[in-house]
Coordinates of C-alpha atoms in Angstrom, one line a residue:
M238 CA 90.6 181.9 119.2
T239 CA 89.2 179.3 117.0
E240 CA 88.9 176.9 119.7
S241 CA 85.1 178.5 120.8
I242 CA 84.0 178.3 116.9
N243 CA 82.1 175.0 115.9
T244 CA 84.5 175.0 112.0
K245 CA 83.2 171.2 111.9
I246 CA 79.4 172.7 111.2
F247 CA 80.7 174.6 108.2
P248 CA 79.7 173.0 105.2
K249 CA 82.7 172.2 102.4
D250 CA 80.9 174.9 99.9
F251 CA 80.7 177.6 102.2
L252 CA 81.8 180.8 101.0
W253 CA 84.6 182.2 103.3
G254 CA 85.9 185.4 102.2
A255 CA 86.4 189.3 102.6
S256 CA 85.4 192.6 101.0
A257 CA 86.4 195.9 100.0
S258 CA 84.7 198.2 97.8
A259 CA 86.3 200.4 94.4
F260 CA 86.7 203.7 95.6
Q261 CA 88.0 203.1 98.6
I262 CA 90.9 200.9 97.6
E263 CA 91.1 201.1 94.0
G264 CA 93.1 204.6 93.3
R265 CA 93.1 206.2 89.7
Y266 CA 95.2 205.6 86.7
E267 CA 96.9 208.3 84.7
N268 CA 94.7 209.3 81.6
D269 CA 92.5 205.9 82.2
G270 CA 89.0 207.5 81.0
K271 CA 87.7 207.4 84.4
G272 CA 85.1 210.0 85.1
L273 CA 85.1 211.6 88.5
A274 CA 82.4 210.1 91.1
T275 CA 81.0 211.4 94.0
T276 CA 83.2 209.7 96.3
D277 CA 85.9 211.4 94.7
L278 CA 84.7 214.8 95.7
A279 CA 83.9 214.0 99.1
T280 CA 86.7 212.4 100.1
R281 CA 89.2 215.4 98.8
K282 CA 86.9 217.7 101.1
S283 CA 87.8 215.5 104.1
G284 CA 91.4 216.9 104.3
M285 CA 92.0 213.4 104.4
A286 CA 93.1 210.7 102.6
D287 CA 91.6 210.9 98.9
T288 CA 90.5 208.5 96.3
D289 CA 93.4 209.4 94.1
T290 CA 95.6 207.2 95.6
A291 CA 93.7 205.2 98.3
A292 CA 95.0 201.9 98.9
D293 CA 96.6 202.0 95.3
F294 CA 95.2 198.5 94.1
V295 CA 95.6 199.7 90.6
N296 CA 99.5 198.8 90.7
H297 CA 98.9 196.4 93.7
Y298 CA 95.9 194.1 92.6
K299 CA 98.6 191.4 91.6
E300 CA 100.1 191.5 95.1
D301 CA 96.5 191.7 97.0
I302 CA 95.3 188.8 95.2
T303 CA 98.4 186.8 95.8
L304 CA 97.7 187.4 99.8
M305 CA 93.8 186.4 99.1
K306 CA 95.3 183.1 97.9
E307 CA 97.7 182.8 100.6
M308 CA 94.5 183.6 103.0
G309 CA 92.4 180.8 101.4
L310 CA 89.5 183.0 100.2
K311 CA 87.1 181.6 98.1
I312 CA 85.2 184.4 97.2
Y313 CA 86.3 188.0 97.0
R314 CA 83.3 190.8 97.2
M315 CA 84.6 193.4 95.4
G316 CA 83.2 196.7 94.0
F317 CA 83.0 198.1 90.2
S318 CA 83.6 201.9 89.8
W319 CA 80.5 203.2 87.9
S320 CA 82.4 206.1 86.6
R321 CA 85.6 204.0 85.5
I322 CA 83.3 201.7 83.2
M323 CA 80.9 204.4 82.5
P324 CA 82.5 208.0 82.9
D325 CA 79.6 209.9 81.5
E326 CA 76.5 211.0 80.4
T327 CA 76.8 209.2 77.1
M328 CA 76.1 205.8 78.1
N329 CA 79.5 204.6 75.9
P330 CA 81.6 202.2 77.9
N331 CA 85.0 203.1 78.9
P332 CA 87.8 200.4 77.6
E333 CA 90.5 201.2 79.6
G334 CA 88.2 200.4 82.6
L335 CA 86.5 197.1 81.5
A336 CA 90.1 196.3 80.4
F337 CA 91.4 197.1 84.5
Y338 CA 88.7 195.2 85.9
D339 CA 89.2 192.4 83.1
K340 CA 92.7 191.9 84.6
V341 CA 91.4 191.7 88.6
I342 CA 88.5 189.2 87.2
D343 CA 90.9 187.1 85.6
A344 CA 93.8 187.0 88.3
L345 CA 91.0 186.4 90.7
L346 CA 90.1 183.3 88.6
A347 CA 93.6 182.0 87.8
A348 CA 94.0 181.9 92.0
G349 CA 90.7 180.3 92.7
I350 CA 89.2 182.6 93.9
E351 CA 85.4 183.6 92.8
P352 CA 84.8 187.5 92.1
F353 CA 81.2 188.5 93.6
V354 CA 80.7 192.2 92.5
T355 CA 78.8 195.2 93.7
L356 CA 77.6 197.1 90.5
Y357 CA 77.1 200.2 92.8
H358 CA 79.0 200.9 96.3
F359 CA 78.4 204.6 96.7
E360 CA 79.9 205.6 94.1
C361 CA 77.6 207.8 91.9
P362 CA 79.0 209.2 88.6
Q363 CA 79.5 213.2 89.6
A364 CA 78.7 213.8 85.3
L365 CA 75.0 212.3 86.2
V366 CA 74.7 214.3 89.7
E367 CA 76.0 217.7 87.7
A368 CA 73.5 216.6 84.1
F369 CA 69.9 216.0 86.1
G370 CA 70.5 215.4 89.6
G371 CA 71.4 212.0 89.9
W372 CA 69.0 209.4 91.4
K373 CA 67.0 212.7 91.9
S374 CA 65.8 211.9 88.5
R375 CA 64.6 208.9 86.8
K376 CA 66.7 208.8 84.0
M377 CA 68.8 207.6 86.4
I378 CA 67.1 204.6 86.0
D379 CA 68.4 204.1 82.3
H380 CA 71.9 205.2 83.2
Y381 CA 72.2 202.3 85.8
T382 CA 70.5 199.7 83.2
A383 CA 72.8 200.6 81.0
Y384 CA 75.2 199.9 83.0
A385 CA 74.2 196.7 84.3
K386 CA 73.8 195.5 81.0
I387 CA 77.9 196.6 80.1
C388 CA 78.8 194.4 83.5
F389 CA 76.9 191.5 82.7
T390 CA 77.8 191.0 79.0
H391 CA 81.1 191.9 79.3
F392 CA 81.6 189.4 82.4
K393 CA 79.3 186.7 81.5
G394 CA 80.4 183.4 82.4
R395 CA 83.3 184.8 84.7
V396 CA 81.5 186.4 87.3
K397 CA 78.3 184.3 88.3
K398 CA 77.5 187.0 91.6
W399 CA 76.4 190.2 91.6
A400 CA 75.2 192.8 94.0
T401 CA 72.9 195.5 92.6
V402 CA 73.3 198.2 95.7
N403 CA 75.6 199.2 99.1
E404 CA 73.4 199.5 101.7
Q405 CA 71.0 201.8 99.9
L406 CA 70.1 203.4 103.5
I407 CA 73.3 205.4 103.6
A408 CA 74.0 205.6 99.3
A409 CA 70.2 207.9 99.4
S410 CA 70.6 209.7 102.7
A411 CA 74.4 210.9 102.6
P412 CA 74.6 214.0 100.6
D413 CA 78.2 214.0 99.2
L414 CA 77.2 210.3 97.9
N415 CA 74.5 211.4 95.8
G416 CA 74.0 215.2 95.4
N417 CA 71.4 215.9 97.6
F418 CA 72.6 219.1 99.6
E419 CA 68.8 220.4 99.6
K420 CA 69.2 223.3 102.6
D421 CA 65.0 222.5 103.5
P422 CA 65.1 219.5 105.9
H423 CA 61.3 218.4 104.2
L424 CA 62.1 218.5 100.9
F425 CA 65.6 217.0 101.7
Q426 CA 63.7 214.2 103.6
K427 CA 61.0 214.1 100.2
N428 CA 64.4 214.0 97.9
I429 CA 65.8 211.0 99.7
W430 CA 62.5 208.5 99.6
Q431 CA 62.7 209.5 95.8
M432 CA 65.5 208.4 95.5
H433 CA 64.7 205.4 97.4
W434 CA 62.1 204.8 94.7
H435 CA 64.3 205.3 91.6
I436 CA 66.9 202.9 93.1
S437 CA 64.5 200.1 93.8
V438 CA 63.2 200.7 90.3
A439 CA 66.8 200.4 88.3
E440 CA 67.6 197.6 90.7
H441 CA 64.6 195.2 89.4
K442 CA 65.6 196.0 86.0
A443 CA 69.1 194.7 87.3
F444 CA 67.2 191.7 88.4
A445 CA 65.2 191.0 85.6
L446 CA 68.3 191.7 82.9
L447 CA 70.5 189.3 84.2
K448 CA 68.4 186.2 84.2
K449 CA 68.3 187.5 80.1
I450 CA 71.6 187.8 79.9
D451 CA 73.0 185.3 82.2
P452 CA 70.6 182.9 83.4
Q453 CA 73.6 180.9 85.3
A454 CA 74.3 183.9 87.4
V455 CA 72.6 185.1 90.8
I456 CA 72.1 188.5 92.0
G457 CA 70.6 190.5 95.4
P458 CA 70.9 193.6 97.5
V459 CA 73.1 194.3 99.9
C460 CA 71.8 195.8 103.0
S461 CA 73.0 197.7 106.1
I462 CA 70.8 195.9 108.2
Q463 CA 69.5 197.9 111.2
V464 CA 69.0 195.8 114.3
V465 CA 67.0 197.8 116.5
Y466 CA 66.5 196.7 119.9
P467 CA 63.5 198.5 122.8
L468 CA 65.3 200.6 125.2
T469 CA 63.5 199.0 127.4
C470 CA 60.4 196.9 127.9
S471 CA 58.1 199.8 127.9
P472 CA 55.6 199.2 125.1
A473 CA 55.8 202.7 124.3
D474 CA 59.4 201.6 123.4
V475 CA 59.2 198.3 121.8
E476 CA 56.6 199.7 118.7
A477 CA 59.5 202.8 118.3
A478 CA 61.9 200.1 117.8
A479 CA 59.6 198.0 115.7
H480 CA 59.2 201.3 113.5
A481 CA 62.2 202.1 113.5
E482 CA 63.7 198.7 111.5
E483 CA 60.5 199.0 109.6
L484 CA 61.2 202.6 108.1
M485 CA 65.5 202.5 108.1
E486 CA 65.5 198.3 107.2
F487 CA 62.6 196.5 105.8
S488 CA 61.2 199.3 104.0
L489 CA 64.3 199.2 101.4
L490 CA 64.4 195.0 101.6
D491 CA 60.1 195.3 101.1
L492 CA 61.3 196.7 97.8
S493 CA 64.0 194.8 96.9
A494 CA 62.3 191.2 98.1
R495 CA 58.8 191.9 97.3
G496 CA 58.1 194.9 95.2
K497 CA 56.1 196.8 97.2
W498 CA 56.2 198.1 101.0
S499 CA 54.6 197.6 104.1
P500 CA 51.0 199.0 104.7
Y501 CA 52.6 200.7 108.0
V502 CA 55.5 202.5 105.5
V503 CA 53.3 203.5 102.7
H504 CA 51.1 205.3 105.5
Y505 CA 54.3 206.8 107.4
L506 CA 55.5 208.0 104.0
K507 CA 51.3 209.4 102.7
S508 CA 51.0 211.0 106.3
H509 CA 54.2 213.1 106.1
D510 CA 54.1 214.1 102.5
L511 CA 56.9 211.8 101.6
Y512 CA 55.8 209.1 99.4
P513 CA 57.6 209.7 96.2
T514 CA 56.4 209.9 92.7
C515 CA 55.9 206.2 90.7
D516 CA 55.0 205.8 86.9
E517 CA 51.9 203.2 86.0
S518 CA 55.2 201.1 84.3
D519 CA 57.3 200.5 87.5
A520 CA 54.7 197.9 89.1
E521 CA 55.6 195.3 86.2
V522 CA 58.8 196.1 86.6
M523 CA 59.1 195.8 90.5
A524 CA 57.6 191.7 90.2
S525 CA 61.4 190.3 89.6
R526 CA 62.8 188.9 92.6
P527 CA 66.5 188.5 94.0
D528 CA 68.5 185.4 94.7
F529 CA 69.9 186.3 98.0
I530 CA 70.0 189.3 100.3
G531 CA 73.8 190.6 101.2
V532 CA 73.7 191.6 104.9
N533 CA 76.5 194.1 106.4
Y534 CA 76.3 194.3 110.2
Y535 CA 78.7 196.5 112.8
F536 CA 76.6 197.1 115.4
S537 CA 73.1 197.2 117.0
I538 CA 71.4 200.3 118.4
C539 CA 68.4 200.8 120.6
A540 CA 65.4 202.8 119.9
K541 CA 62.9 204.6 122.4
E542 CA 59.4 206.5 122.1
K543 CA 59.9 210.1 120.3
T544 CA 59.6 212.8 122.2
G545 CA 60.4 216.1 121.6
P546 CA 61.0 218.6 118.4
V547 CA 62.5 216.4 115.9
N548 CA 66.2 216.9 115.7
Y549 CA 67.1 217.3 111.7
N550 CA 71.0 217.3 112.8
L551 CA 71.0 213.6 113.4
P552 CA 71.8 211.2 110.5
P553 CA 69.2 211.7 107.6
F554 CA 67.9 207.7 108.7
W555 CA 67.3 208.6 112.7
V556 CA 65.3 211.8 111.5
S557 CA 61.8 210.7 112.4
D558 CA 58.8 211.6 114.5
A559 CA 58.0 208.3 114.9
Y560 CA 61.3 206.6 117.8
D561 CA 64.4 208.5 119.4
I562 CA 67.4 206.5 118.8
A563 CA 69.5 205.9 121.9
G564 CA 73.2 203.7 122.5
N565 CA 72.8 200.9 124.5
P566 CA 74.3 201.0 128.1
Y567 CA 74.8 197.1 127.9
L568 CA 77.7 196.6 124.9
E569 CA 81.3 197.3 125.5
K570 CA 82.1 200.2 123.6
T571 CA 85.7 201.5 121.6
E572 CA 86.9 204.0 119.8
W573 CA 85.2 203.4 116.2
M574 CA 82.6 200.9 117.4
N575 CA 80.9 204.1 119.7
M576 CA 77.5 202.2 119.4
G577 CA 78.9 198.9 121.1
I578 CA 79.4 195.5 120.4
D579 CA 77.1 193.0 119.7
P580 CA 77.7 189.8 117.9
D581 CA 74.2 188.3 119.0
G582 CA 73.0 191.2 116.8
L583 CA 74.1 189.7 113.7
K584 CA 72.3 186.5 114.7
N585 CA 68.7 188.2 115.6
G586 CA 68.8 190.0 112.0
I587 CA 69.5 187.7 110.0
E588 CA 66.7 185.3 111.3
K589 CA 64.5 188.0 110.7
I590 CA 65.4 188.8 107.4
I591 CA 64.8 184.8 106.5
L592 CA 61.9 184.7 108.1
R593 CA 60.3 187.5 106.5
Y594 CA 61.8 187.2 102.9
S595 CA 62.5 183.1 102.8
L596 CA 65.9 183.9 101.0
P597 CA 69.6 182.5 101.6
V598 CA 72.0 184.9 103.5
I599 CA 75.6 186.1 102.7
V600 CA 77.2 187.9 104.6
T601 CA 78.6 190.7 102.8
E602 CA 80.2 192.9 105.7
N603 CA 81.1 192.5 109.0
G604 CA 84.5 194.4 110.7
M605 CA 86.3 195.6 113.5
A606 CA 87.7 199.2 113.1
A607 CA 90.5 200.2 115.3
S608 CA 93.4 203.4 115.2
E609 CA 96.5 201.2 114.0
K610 CA 100.3 201.1 113.9
I611 CA 103.0 199.6 112.9
G612 CA 104.9 197.8 116.0
K613 CA 108.7 198.1 116.8
D614 CA 108.6 194.8 115.9
G615 CA 107.3 195.5 112.2
K616 CA 104.1 193.8 113.0
V617 CA 100.1 194.7 113.8
H618 CA 99.0 193.3 116.4
D619 CA 95.1 193.4 116.0
D620 CA 93.7 190.5 118.7
Y621 CA 90.5 192.9 119.2
R622 CA 89.6 192.2 115.7
I623 CA 90.5 188.6 116.0
S624 CA 88.0 188.8 119.1
Y625 CA 85.5 190.5 117.3
L626 CA 85.7 188.6 114.1
S627 CA 86.0 185.3 116.1
Q628 CA 82.3 186.3 118.1
H629 CA 80.2 186.9 115.3
I630 CA 81.4 183.8 113.3
E631 CA 80.3 181.9 115.8
K632 CA 76.6 183.3 115.6
I633 CA 77.2 182.5 111.9
A634 CA 78.0 178.7 113.4
E635 CA 75.1 178.8 115.5
L636 CA 72.9 179.8 112.5
L637 CA 73.9 176.9 110.3
E638 CA 73.7 174.4 113.4
E639 CA 69.9 175.5 113.4
G640 CA 69.5 174.7 109.9
W641 CA 69.2 178.6 108.3
P642 CA 71.0 179.0 104.8
V643 CA 73.8 181.4 105.3
K644 CA 75.9 180.8 102.4
G645 CA 78.9 183.0 103.2
Y646 CA 80.9 185.2 105.1
C647 CA 82.8 188.6 103.6
P648 CA 84.3 190.2 106.4
W649 CA 85.6 194.0 105.9
S650 CA 87.8 194.5 104.6
F651 CA 90.8 192.3 103.7
I652 CA 92.9 195.1 103.1
D653 CA 93.0 198.6 104.8
V654 CA 90.5 200.9 103.3
I655 CA 90.4 204.8 103.2
S656 CA 87.3 205.9 104.9
S657 CA 84.8 208.9 103.3
H658 CA 85.8 210.9 106.2
Q659 CA 88.2 209.6 108.4
G660 CA 90.9 208.5 105.7
F661 CA 93.2 206.0 106.8
A662 CA 92.8 206.7 110.8
K663 CA 90.3 204.1 110.7
R664 CA 91.0 200.8 109.7
Y665 CA 89.6 197.3 109.6
G666 CA 91.8 195.4 107.3
F667 CA 93.7 191.8 107.8
V668 CA 96.2 193.7 105.4
Y669 CA 97.7 196.6 106.7
I670 CA 98.6 199.4 104.3
D671 CA 102.1 201.3 105.1
R672 CA 100.8 205.1 103.9
E673 CA 99.8 207.8 105.9
E674 CA 97.2 210.7 105.4
K675 CA 99.6 212.3 102.9
D676 CA 102.4 210.4 102.7
L677 CA 102.2 207.8 100.4
K678 CA 105.2 205.7 101.4
E679 CA 105.3 202.7 99.2
G680 CA 102.0 201.3 100.2
K681 CA 103.5 198.6 101.4
R682 CA 101.5 195.7 102.6
I683 CA 102.1 194.0 105.9
R684 CA 100.0 190.8 107.0
K685 CA 98.3 192.0 110.3
D686 CA 98.2 189.1 113.0
S687 CA 94.2 188.5 112.2
F688 CA 95.5 187.8 108.2
G689 CA 97.2 184.5 109.8
W690 CA 93.8 183.6 112.8
Y691 CA 91.5 183.6 109.8
R692 CA 93.9 181.9 106.9
N693 CA 94.6 179.0 109.9
L694 CA 90.5 179.2 110.7
I695 CA 89.3 178.6 107.0
K696 CA 91.9 175.5 106.7
E697 CA 90.7 174.3 109.3
C698 CA 86.5 174.4 108.4
L699 CA 87.9 173.0 105.2
E700 CA 90.3 170.0 106.3
G701 CA 87.4 169.2 108.9
K702 CA 84.9 167.6 106.4

């Protein structure tokens, strides 16, 4: 399926990669000093596979990195677990945690693979939630800054690409990830916007800090882009879609890239008594700027004119009196991709981001979820994943041909990862992890068909130069 992709358009320095997060693959050492994270508690509550073992990367990292090298990856977008490096309220680093990441980073570099590290990928240290409420408190800004300083200093010269926060929209919205279990629906939403502000201030402090510690390194946010189409050409639906994108995506990217909200967002938050408490010093902090924007994209959505009362049972970022979210009747849907498959949405979304912020983009997540089992032949045949990725890579090629600055592509995920609420029932990887929800087996790594396809695509793109 590489025939339809213009492989010659990809520059020699294009960053072909793959992604994963810490909590979804690592597992835990015995007596390794790692503190509990919110994600540890969340997966335990799910009754499915949890973070205690996950994909057991802590014991298989050498094997996994060997597979990355075999695939031809140029970059690996990974995560650090905050609570593994800084496990409690003292802000003292955990030597065992740093030593583990030393081994991973050094192994990647020895394999010729560039590490691209996300500092915060949903894993809020549970100790900080219990001590002062996590991101609801300004104290969290100092803790995140201390954590970032430890990482930037310790890995200086070895890690040259950093992501500050993965999918802030989700990180601040999901109670299991941040400890915001407020029952009053208005206060719940108010807490979310207060957390957004604290996260953004912390992020900007990290931008500035990295430039002091390692001026050669680059840093940026990773956004779950919300590509929102109007359900119809009704002006009311068009306006609803614009407002949905503004509130769910651009409000957060505006904070990251511009340091302030648009007039519409300011008006919306103030008129709904959601505007957060800020400090006078924040304006100066928010003047720092990122070097790029990471884009996570899986599907698009539709919005229509708001009718009826606000439904507080929806995902928190869909709760609004400015729009209603709707399905798209024109898209193919699957078991886990129930909003539909839309490669054009990736291109549309990236174009909007680059036009608005004049920053280069790296695709940091893009993937196809499926329920998978090993076949009778001992293999996993995932043509559907190859089709999904191929269609989206075609759009990256179109963007490059038109001159848009897209610097890399890191699909989700290199190996199968646990999902917070679906365990190993929902799989994304190029590499199958042979374990069930409760039966850990040996965690054998099995290359899916997509592994060989992606390896050949990377080789073809590089040899075409």
